[in-house]
Structure formats: structure tokens, C-alpha cells
PDB file of C-alpha atoms in Angstrom:
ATOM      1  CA  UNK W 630       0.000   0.000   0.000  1.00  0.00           C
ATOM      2  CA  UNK W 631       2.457   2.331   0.803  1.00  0.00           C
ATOM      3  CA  UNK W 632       5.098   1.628  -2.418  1.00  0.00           C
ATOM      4  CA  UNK W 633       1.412   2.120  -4.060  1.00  0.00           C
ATOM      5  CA  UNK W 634       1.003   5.744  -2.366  1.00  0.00           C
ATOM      6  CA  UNK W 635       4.148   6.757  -3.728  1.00  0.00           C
ATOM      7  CA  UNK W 636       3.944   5.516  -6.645  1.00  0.00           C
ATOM      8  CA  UNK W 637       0.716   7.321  -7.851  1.00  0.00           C
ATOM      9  CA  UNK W 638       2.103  10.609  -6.153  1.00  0.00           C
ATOM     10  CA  UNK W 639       5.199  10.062  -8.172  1.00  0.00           C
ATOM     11  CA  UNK W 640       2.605  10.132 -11.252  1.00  0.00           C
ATOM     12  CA  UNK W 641       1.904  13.587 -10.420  1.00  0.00           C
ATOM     13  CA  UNK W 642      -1.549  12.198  -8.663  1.00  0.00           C
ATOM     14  CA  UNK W 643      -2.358  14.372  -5.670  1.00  0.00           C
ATOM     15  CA  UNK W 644      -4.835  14.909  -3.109  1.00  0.00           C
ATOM     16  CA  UNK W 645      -8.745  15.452  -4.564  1.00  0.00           C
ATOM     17  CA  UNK W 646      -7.973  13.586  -7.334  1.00  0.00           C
ATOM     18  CA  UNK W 647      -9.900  10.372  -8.635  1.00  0.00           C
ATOM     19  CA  UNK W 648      -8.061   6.729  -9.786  1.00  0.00           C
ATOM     20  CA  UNK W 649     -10.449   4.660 -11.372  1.00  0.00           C
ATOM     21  CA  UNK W 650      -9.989   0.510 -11.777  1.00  0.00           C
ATOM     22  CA  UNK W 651     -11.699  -1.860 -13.722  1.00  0.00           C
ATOM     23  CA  UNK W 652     -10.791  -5.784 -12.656  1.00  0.00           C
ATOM     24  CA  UNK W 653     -12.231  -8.261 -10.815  1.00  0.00           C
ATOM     25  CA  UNK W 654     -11.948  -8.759  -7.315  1.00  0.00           C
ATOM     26  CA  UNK W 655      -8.344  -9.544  -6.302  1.00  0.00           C
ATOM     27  CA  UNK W 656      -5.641  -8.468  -3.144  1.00  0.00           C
ATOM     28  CA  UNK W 657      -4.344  -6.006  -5.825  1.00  0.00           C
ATOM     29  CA  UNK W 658      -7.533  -4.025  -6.138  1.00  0.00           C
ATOM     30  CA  UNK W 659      -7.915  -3.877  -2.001  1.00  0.00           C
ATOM     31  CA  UNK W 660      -4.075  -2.382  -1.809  1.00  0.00           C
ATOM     32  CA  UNK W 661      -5.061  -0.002  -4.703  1.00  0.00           C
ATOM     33  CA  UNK W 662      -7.807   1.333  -2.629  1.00  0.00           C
ATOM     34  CA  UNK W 663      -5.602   1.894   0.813  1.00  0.00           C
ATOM     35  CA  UNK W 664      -3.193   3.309  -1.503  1.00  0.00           C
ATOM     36  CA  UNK W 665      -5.134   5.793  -3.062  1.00  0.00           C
ATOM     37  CA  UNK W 666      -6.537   6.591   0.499  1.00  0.00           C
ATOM     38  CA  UNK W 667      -3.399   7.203   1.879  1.00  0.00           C
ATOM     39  CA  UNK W 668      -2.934  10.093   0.059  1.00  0.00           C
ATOM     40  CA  UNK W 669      -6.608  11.518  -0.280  1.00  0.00           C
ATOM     41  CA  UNK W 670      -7.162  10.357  -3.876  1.00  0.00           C
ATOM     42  CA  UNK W 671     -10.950   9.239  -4.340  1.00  0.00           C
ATOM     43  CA  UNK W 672     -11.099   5.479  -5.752  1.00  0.00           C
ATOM     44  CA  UNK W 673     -13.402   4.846  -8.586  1.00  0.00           C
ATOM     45  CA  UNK W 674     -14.063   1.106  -9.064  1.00  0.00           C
ATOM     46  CA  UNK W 675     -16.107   0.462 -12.261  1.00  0.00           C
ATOM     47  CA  UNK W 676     -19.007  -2.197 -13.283  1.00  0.00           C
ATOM     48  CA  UNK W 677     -16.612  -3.962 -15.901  1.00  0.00           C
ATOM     49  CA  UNK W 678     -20.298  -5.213 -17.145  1.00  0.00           C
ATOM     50  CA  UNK W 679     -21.043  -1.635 -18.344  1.00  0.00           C
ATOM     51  CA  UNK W 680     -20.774  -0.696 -22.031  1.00  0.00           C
ATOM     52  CA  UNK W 681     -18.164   1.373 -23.651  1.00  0.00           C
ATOM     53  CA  UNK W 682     -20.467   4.728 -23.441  1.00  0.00           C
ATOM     54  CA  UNK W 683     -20.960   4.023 -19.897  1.00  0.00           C
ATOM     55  CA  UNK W 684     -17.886   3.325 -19.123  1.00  0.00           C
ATOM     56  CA  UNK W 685     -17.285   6.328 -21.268  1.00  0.00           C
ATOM     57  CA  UNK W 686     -19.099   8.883 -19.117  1.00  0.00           C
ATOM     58  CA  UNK W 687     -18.527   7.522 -15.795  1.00  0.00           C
ATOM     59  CA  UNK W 688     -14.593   7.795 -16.126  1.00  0.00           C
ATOM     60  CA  UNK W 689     -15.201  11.676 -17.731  1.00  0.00           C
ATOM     61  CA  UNK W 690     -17.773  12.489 -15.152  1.00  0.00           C
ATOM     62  CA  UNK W 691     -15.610  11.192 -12.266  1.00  0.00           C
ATOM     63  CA  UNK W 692     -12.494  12.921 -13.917  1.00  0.00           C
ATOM     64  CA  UNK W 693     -10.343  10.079 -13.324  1.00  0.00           C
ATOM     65  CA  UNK W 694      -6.824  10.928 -13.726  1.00  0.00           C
ATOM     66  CA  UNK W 695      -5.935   7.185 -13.905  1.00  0.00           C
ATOM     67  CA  UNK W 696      -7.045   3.967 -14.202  1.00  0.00           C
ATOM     68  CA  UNK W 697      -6.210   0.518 -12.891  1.00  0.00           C
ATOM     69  CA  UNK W 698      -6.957  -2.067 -15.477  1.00  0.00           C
ATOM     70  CA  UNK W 699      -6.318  -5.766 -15.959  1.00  0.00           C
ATOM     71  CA  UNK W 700      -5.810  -7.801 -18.793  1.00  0.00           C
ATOM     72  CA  UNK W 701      -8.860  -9.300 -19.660  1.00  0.00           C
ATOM     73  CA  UNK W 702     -10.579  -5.736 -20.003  1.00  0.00           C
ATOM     74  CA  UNK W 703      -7.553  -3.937 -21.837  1.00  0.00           C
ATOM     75  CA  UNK W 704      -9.519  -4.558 -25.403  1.00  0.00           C
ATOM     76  CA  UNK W 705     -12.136  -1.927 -23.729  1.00  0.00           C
ATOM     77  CA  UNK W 706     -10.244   0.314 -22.380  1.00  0.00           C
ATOM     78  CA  UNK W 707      -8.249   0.702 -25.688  1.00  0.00           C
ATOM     79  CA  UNK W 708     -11.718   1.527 -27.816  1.00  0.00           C
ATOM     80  CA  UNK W 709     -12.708   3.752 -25.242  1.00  0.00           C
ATOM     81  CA  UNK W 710      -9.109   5.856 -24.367  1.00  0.00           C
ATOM     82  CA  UNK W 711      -9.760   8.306 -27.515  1.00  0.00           C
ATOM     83  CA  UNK W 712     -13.269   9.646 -25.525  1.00  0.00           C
ATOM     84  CA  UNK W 713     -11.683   9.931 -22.231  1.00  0.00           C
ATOM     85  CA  UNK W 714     -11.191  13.273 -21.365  1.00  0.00           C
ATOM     86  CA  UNK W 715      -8.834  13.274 -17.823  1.00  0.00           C
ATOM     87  CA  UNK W 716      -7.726   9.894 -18.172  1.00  0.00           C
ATOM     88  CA  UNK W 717      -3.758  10.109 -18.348  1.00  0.00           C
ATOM     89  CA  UNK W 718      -2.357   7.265 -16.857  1.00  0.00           C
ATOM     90  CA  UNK W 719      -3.204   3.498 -17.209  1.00  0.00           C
ATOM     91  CA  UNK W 720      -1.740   1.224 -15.267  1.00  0.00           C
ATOM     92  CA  UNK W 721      -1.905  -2.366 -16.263  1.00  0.00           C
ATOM     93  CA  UNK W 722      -2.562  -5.428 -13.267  1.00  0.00           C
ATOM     94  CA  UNK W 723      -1.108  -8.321 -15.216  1.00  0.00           C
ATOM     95  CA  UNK W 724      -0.081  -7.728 -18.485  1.00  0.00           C
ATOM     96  CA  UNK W 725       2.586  -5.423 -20.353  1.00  0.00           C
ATOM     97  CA  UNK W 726       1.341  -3.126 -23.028  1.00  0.00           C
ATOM     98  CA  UNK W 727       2.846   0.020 -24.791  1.00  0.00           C
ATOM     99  CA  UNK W 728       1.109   3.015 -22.986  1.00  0.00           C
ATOM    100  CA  UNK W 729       0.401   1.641 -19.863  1.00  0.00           C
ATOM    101  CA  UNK W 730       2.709   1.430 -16.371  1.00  0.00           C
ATOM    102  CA  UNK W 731       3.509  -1.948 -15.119  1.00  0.00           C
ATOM    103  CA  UNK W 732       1.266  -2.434 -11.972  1.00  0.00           C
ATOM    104  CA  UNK W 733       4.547  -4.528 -10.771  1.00  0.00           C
ATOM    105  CA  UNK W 734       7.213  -1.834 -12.084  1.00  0.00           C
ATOM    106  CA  UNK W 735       5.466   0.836 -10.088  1.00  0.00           C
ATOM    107  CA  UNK W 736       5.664  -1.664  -6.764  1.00  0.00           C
ATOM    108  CA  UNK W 737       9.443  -2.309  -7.462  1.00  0.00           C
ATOM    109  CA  UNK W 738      10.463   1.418  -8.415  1.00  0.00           C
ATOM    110  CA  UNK W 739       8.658   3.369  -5.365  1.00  0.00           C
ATOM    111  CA  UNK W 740       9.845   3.944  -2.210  1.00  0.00           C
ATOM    112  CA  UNK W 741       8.501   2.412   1.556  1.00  0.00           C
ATOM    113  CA  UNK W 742       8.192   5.886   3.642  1.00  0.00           C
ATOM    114  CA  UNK W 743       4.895   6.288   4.413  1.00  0.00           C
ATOM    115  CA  UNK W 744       3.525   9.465   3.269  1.00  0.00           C
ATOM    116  CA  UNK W 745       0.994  11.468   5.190  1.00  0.00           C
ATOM    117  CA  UNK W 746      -1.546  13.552   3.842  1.00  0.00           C
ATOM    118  CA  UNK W 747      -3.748  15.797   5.559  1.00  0.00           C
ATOM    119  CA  UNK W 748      -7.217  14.353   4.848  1.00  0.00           C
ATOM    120  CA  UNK W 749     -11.064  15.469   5.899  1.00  0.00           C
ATOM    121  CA  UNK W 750     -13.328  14.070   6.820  1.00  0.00           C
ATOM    122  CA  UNK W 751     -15.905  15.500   4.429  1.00  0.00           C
ATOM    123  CA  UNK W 752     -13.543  14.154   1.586  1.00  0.00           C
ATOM    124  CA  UNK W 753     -14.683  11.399  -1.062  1.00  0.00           C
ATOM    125  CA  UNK W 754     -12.883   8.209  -0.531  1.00  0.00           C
ATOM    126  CA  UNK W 755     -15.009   6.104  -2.798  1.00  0.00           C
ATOM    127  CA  UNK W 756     -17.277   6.805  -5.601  1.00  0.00           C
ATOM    128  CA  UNK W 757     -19.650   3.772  -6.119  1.00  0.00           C
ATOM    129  CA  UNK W 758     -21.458   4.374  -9.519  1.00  0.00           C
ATOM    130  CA  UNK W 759     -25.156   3.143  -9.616  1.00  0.00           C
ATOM    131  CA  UNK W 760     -26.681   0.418 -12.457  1.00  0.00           C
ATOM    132  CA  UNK W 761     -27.769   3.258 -14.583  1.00  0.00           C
ATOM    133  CA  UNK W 762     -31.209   1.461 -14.912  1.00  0.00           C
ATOM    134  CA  UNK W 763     -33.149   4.811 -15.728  1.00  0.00           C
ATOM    135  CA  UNK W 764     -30.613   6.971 -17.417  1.00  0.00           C
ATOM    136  CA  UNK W 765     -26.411   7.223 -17.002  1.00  0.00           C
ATOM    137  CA  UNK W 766     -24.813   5.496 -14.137  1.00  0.00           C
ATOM    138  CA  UNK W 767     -24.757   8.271 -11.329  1.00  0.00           C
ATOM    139  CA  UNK W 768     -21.692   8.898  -9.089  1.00  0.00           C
ATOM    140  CA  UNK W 769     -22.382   8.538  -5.564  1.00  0.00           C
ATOM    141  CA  UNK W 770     -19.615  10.033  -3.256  1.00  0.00           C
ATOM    142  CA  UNK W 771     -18.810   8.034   0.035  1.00  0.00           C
ATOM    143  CA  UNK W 772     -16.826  10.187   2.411  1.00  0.00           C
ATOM    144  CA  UNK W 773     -14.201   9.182   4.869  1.00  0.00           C
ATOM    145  CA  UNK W 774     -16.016  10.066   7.608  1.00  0.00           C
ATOM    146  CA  UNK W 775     -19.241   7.613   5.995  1.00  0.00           C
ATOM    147  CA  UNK W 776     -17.215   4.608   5.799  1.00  0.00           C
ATOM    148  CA  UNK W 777     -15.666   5.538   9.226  1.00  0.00           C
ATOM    149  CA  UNK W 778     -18.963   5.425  10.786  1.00  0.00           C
ATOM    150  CA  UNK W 779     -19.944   1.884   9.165  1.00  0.00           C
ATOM    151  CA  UNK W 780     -16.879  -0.135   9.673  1.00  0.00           C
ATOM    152  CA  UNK W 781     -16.703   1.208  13.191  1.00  0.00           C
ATOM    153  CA  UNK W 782     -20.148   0.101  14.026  1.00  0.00           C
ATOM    154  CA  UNK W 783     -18.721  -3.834  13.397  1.00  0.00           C
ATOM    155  CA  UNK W 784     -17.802  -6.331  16.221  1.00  0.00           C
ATOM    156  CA  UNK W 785     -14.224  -6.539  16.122  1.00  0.00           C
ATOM    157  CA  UNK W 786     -12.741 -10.280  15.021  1.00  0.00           C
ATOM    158  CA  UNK W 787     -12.474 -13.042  18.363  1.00  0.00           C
ATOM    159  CA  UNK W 788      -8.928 -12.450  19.361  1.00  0.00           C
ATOM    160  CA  UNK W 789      -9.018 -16.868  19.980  1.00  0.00           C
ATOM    161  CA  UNK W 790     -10.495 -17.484  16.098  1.00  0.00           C
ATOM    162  CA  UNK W 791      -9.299 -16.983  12.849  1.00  0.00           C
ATOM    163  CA  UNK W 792     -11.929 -15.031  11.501  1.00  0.00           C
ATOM    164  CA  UNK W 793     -12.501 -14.707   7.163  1.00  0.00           C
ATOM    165  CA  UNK W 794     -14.316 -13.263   5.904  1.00  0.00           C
ATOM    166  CA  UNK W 795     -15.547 -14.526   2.057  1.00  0.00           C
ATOM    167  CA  UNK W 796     -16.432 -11.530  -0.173  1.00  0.00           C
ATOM    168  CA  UNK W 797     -17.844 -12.764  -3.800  1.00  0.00           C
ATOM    169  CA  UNK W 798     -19.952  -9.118  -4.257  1.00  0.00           C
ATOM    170  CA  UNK W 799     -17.931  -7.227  -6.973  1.00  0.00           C
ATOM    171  CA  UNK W 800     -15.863  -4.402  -5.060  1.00  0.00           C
ATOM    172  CA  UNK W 801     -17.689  -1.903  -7.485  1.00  0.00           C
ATOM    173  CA  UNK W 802     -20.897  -2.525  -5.580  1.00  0.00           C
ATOM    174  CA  UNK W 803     -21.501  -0.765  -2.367  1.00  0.00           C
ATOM    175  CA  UNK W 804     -21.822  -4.219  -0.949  1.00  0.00           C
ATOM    176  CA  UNK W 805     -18.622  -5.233  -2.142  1.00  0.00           C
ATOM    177  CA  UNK W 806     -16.561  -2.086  -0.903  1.00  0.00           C
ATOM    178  CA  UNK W 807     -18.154  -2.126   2.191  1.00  0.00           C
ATOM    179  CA  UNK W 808     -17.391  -5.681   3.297  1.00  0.00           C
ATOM    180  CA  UNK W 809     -13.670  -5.243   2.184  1.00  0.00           C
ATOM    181  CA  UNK W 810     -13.290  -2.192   4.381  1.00  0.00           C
ATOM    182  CA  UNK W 811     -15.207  -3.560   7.384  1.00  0.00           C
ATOM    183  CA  UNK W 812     -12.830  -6.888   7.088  1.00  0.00           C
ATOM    184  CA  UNK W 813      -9.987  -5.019   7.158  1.00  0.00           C
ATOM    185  CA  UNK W 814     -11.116  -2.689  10.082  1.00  0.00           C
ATOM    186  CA  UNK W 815     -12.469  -5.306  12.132  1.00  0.00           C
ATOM    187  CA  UNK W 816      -9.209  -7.672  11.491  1.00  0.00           C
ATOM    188  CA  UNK W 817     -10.769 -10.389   9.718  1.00  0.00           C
ATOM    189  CA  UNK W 818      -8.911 -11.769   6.872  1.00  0.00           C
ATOM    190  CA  UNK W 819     -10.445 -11.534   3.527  1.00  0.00           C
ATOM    191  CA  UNK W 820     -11.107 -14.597   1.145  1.00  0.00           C
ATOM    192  CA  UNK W 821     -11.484 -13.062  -2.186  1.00  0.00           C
ATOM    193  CA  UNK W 822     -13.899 -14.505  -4.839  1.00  0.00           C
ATOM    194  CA  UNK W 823     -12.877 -12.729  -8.110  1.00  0.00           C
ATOM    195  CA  UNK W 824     -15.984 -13.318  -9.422  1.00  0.00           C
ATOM    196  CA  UNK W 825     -19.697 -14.937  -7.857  1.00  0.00           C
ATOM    197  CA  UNK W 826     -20.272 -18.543  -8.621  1.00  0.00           C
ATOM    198  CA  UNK W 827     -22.202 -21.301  -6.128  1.00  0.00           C
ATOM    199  CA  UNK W 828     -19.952 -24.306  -6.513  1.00  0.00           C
ATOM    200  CA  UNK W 829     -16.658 -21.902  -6.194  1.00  0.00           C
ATOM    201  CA  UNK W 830     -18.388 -19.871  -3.192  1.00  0.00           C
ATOM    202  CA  UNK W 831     -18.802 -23.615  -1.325  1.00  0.00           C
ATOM    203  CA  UNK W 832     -15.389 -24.925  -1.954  1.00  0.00           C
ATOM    204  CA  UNK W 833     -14.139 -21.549  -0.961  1.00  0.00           C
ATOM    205  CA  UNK W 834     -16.081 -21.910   2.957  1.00  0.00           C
ATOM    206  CA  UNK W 835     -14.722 -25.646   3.078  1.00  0.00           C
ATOM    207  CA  UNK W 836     -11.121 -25.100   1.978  1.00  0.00           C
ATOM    208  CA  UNK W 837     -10.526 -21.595   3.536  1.00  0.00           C
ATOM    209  CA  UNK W 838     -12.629 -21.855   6.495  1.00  0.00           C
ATOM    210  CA  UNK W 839     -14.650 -19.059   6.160  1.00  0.00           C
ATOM    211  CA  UNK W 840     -16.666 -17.583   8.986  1.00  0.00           C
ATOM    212  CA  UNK W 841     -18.378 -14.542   7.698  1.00  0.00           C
ATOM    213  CA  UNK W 842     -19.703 -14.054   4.577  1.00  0.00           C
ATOM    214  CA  UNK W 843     -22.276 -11.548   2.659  1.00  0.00           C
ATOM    215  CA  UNK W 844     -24.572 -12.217   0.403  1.00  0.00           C
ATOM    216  CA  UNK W 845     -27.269 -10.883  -2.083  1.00  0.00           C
ATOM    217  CA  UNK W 846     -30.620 -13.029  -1.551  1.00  0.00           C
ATOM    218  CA  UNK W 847     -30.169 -14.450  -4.976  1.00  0.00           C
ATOM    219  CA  UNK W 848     -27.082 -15.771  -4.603  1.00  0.00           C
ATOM    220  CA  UNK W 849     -27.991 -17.144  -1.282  1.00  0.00           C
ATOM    221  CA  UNK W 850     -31.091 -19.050  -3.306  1.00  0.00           C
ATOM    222  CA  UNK W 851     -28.518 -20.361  -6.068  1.00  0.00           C
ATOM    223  CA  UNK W 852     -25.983 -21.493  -3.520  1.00  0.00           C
ATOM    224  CA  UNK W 853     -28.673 -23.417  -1.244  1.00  0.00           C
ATOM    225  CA  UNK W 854     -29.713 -25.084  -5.034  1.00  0.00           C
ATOM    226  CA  UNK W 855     -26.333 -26.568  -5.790  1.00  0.00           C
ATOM    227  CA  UNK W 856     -27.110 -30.282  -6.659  1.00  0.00           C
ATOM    228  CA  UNK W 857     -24.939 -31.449  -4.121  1.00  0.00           C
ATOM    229  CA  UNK W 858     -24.767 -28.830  -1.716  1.00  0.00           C
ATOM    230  CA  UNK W 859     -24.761 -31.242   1.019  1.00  0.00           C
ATOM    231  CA  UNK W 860     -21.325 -32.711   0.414  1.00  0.00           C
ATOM    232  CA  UNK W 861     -19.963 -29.542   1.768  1.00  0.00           C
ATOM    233  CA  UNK W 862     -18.559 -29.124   5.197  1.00  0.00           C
ATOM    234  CA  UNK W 863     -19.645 -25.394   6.177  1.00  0.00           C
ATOM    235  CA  UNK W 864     -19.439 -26.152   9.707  1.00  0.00           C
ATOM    236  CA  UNK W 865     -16.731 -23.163  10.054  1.00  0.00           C
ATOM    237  CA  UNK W 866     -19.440 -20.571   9.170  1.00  0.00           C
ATOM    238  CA  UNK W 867     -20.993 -18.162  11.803  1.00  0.00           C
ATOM    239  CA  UNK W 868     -22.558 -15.470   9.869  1.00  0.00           C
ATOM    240  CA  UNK W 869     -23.868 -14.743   6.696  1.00  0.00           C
ATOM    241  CA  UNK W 870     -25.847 -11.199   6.299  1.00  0.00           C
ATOM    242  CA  UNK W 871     -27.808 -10.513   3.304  1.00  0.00           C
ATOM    243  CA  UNK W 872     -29.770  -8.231   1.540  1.00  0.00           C
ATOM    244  CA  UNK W 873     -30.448  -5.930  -1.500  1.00  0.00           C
TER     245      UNK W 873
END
């Protein structure tokens, strides 16, 4: 997170700025979040599931100065780049491609003092766009001082269990972001699905041991119809919360 921090403030990125990301869930899109909180920048995850004129208008409307992007989503990015407006920096995950920094490179090349940024409360730390069901996708602004107030209203982790939590919502969803920051907070590890699927959420309780996990009601009704859900030992898990 740190080596993160400085790298992006050694792109010229500064405090009141936006970073956007499009990927899947993965540890690298959690560190690019802390990073870009170190240092005041507002993190813009996007639905990698929108089309190119959403996409489009969410990273123009958000003025994202850069964006995180991984290899599987680099095709979009590149038909989209000539309509970005801000956009001057893209920063590639997994791959190497002319005109983008190596996510990697950046890591290896920064330095490990922590930087500290004055930051308020008031500030953005996460804009969550919304579906876009009845017109664009609007840009809703969490502060710091928002996701303060939710993660500090969890139960910290039992000091005598390993607590993990499983998150399979997409970190672009409210849900999503707000389960990796309350993990974190609370000192629960996190189990990261990069993408929602029944049979992978089950192995991932059984083989991780996961002990808190959230949930949309739909996926709850798709895991519960797995053929052969009872094979699975789940006998580690204490909570599940749902909703939506």
C-alpha cells in the first residue's frame, strides 16, 4: 500500500484527485484502494459489465486521472481511451502493453516511507457508480467520515479465532466495498472470490474456512440449489448477512 502511495504521487496524482480501476476482485484491487486513500485520492471502481459509453461517461464524469486495469478488459479500455477526457495514466494489473505502467514496475520502483496527507473528513474516498437502470450510471460520493462510521459500528474479530471473511460481491458494488473495508477494520482476513459462482463460493467456505460471509438473496437461493450442496462441510461458518 504504501510503495502504491508513492507511486501514484510520483505520477503527479495528488490529493482530490480520482483513480479509477476496472478488474475483478483480487488483493491487488484492495491495496489499490488503501493506496489511493493514503494520500486523499478518491477510488473509482467500475461495473466492468457496463458498455463502452458508460464506461465512457462515468470515467469523464468522475475525472479520473488514472485507471487501474487488468488484462482481460484492456480490449475496452483501448476503444474507449480516444473519448476519455482526464484519463492520463493506465496502469496495467497483469499484463505489459505500450502506454500503460507496469502495476509490478510501479511496486518495485517506489519507495517504503509512508507518506501522510492531511485528509477530511468531508472528503470522497469512494465513488460507487449506480446500475444506470433509468438513465447514465450516477456517481455517488462516500466520504471518509461515511465509511468511518460503518466499519466502526462492526464487532471486532475473536482475538481466539481466525476469523474470514468470504467476499464474492464485486468491489464496485456498495456491498462489495463495504465488506472489504469492514474486514480489514475489524481484522478479519479476507477470502477473495474474483468473481460470484455457487460451486466456487462452497469450496471456498470448506477449503478456507470461512466464517463470515455476505450475500445478495439471490445468490444465497442459487448457492442453497447446488445439486450437491450437502457434500460440503460449512461447519466453520458463523454469519452470513444478506440483503439488497
Amino acid at each position: 500500500v504504501v510503495r502504491l502511495a508513492n507511486a501514484l504521487q510520483g505520477l503527479g496524482i495528488e490529493r482530490g484527485q480520482k483513480v479509477a480501476a476496472m478488474a475483478v476482485n483480487s488483493a491487488d484491487f484492495v491495496i489499490s484502494y488503501y493506496a489511493c486513500a493514503m494520500i486523499g485520492v478518491t477510488y473509482v471502481p467500475l461495473n466492468y459489465r457496463a458498455k463502452d459509453e458508460e464506461l465512457t461517461y462515468m470515467l469523464n464524469a468522475s475525472q479520473a486521472a488514472a485507471l487501474f486495469v487488468s488484462e482481460r478488459y484492456m480490449d475496452i479500455v483501448e476503444r474507449i481511451r480516444p473519448t476519455l477526457e482526464f484519463t492520463q495514466h493506465f496502469i496495467a494489473y497483469d499484463a505489459r502493453a505500450t502506454g500503460y505502467h507496469t502495476y509490478q514496475a510501479l511496486l518495485d520502483n517506489a519507495g517504503d516511507d509512508e507518506p501522510w496527507v492531511e485528509i477530511d473528513d468531508s472528503d470522497a474516498t469512494i465513488i460507487i457508480f449506480t446500475s444506470g437502470t433509468t438513465a447514465m450510471p450516477k456517481g455517488v460520493q462516500l466520504t471518509y467520515l461515511d465509511m468511518t462510521a460503518y466499519v466502526t459500528n462492526q464487532n471486532p474479530a475473536d482475538p481466539d479465532l481466525h476469523e474470514k471473511v468470504l467476499v464474492s460481491a464485486p468491489f464496485f458494488h456498495v456491498a462489495g466495498a463495504t465488506t472489504m473495508m469492514m474486514s480489514i477494520w475489524s481484522g478479519r482476513t479476507l477470502v477473495i472470490l474474483p468473481a460470484f459462482s455457487p460451486d466456487a463460493w462452497l469450496k471456498a467456505v470448506e477449503q478456507e474456512g470461512a466464517t463470515h460471509a455476505f450475500l445478495v438473496p439471490t445468490m444465497l437461493k442459487r448457492i442453497m440449489e447446488v445439486p450437491d450442496f450437502e457434500k460440503y462441510d460449512l461447519s466453520t461458518m458463523r454469519q452470513i448477512t444478506y440483503g439488497a
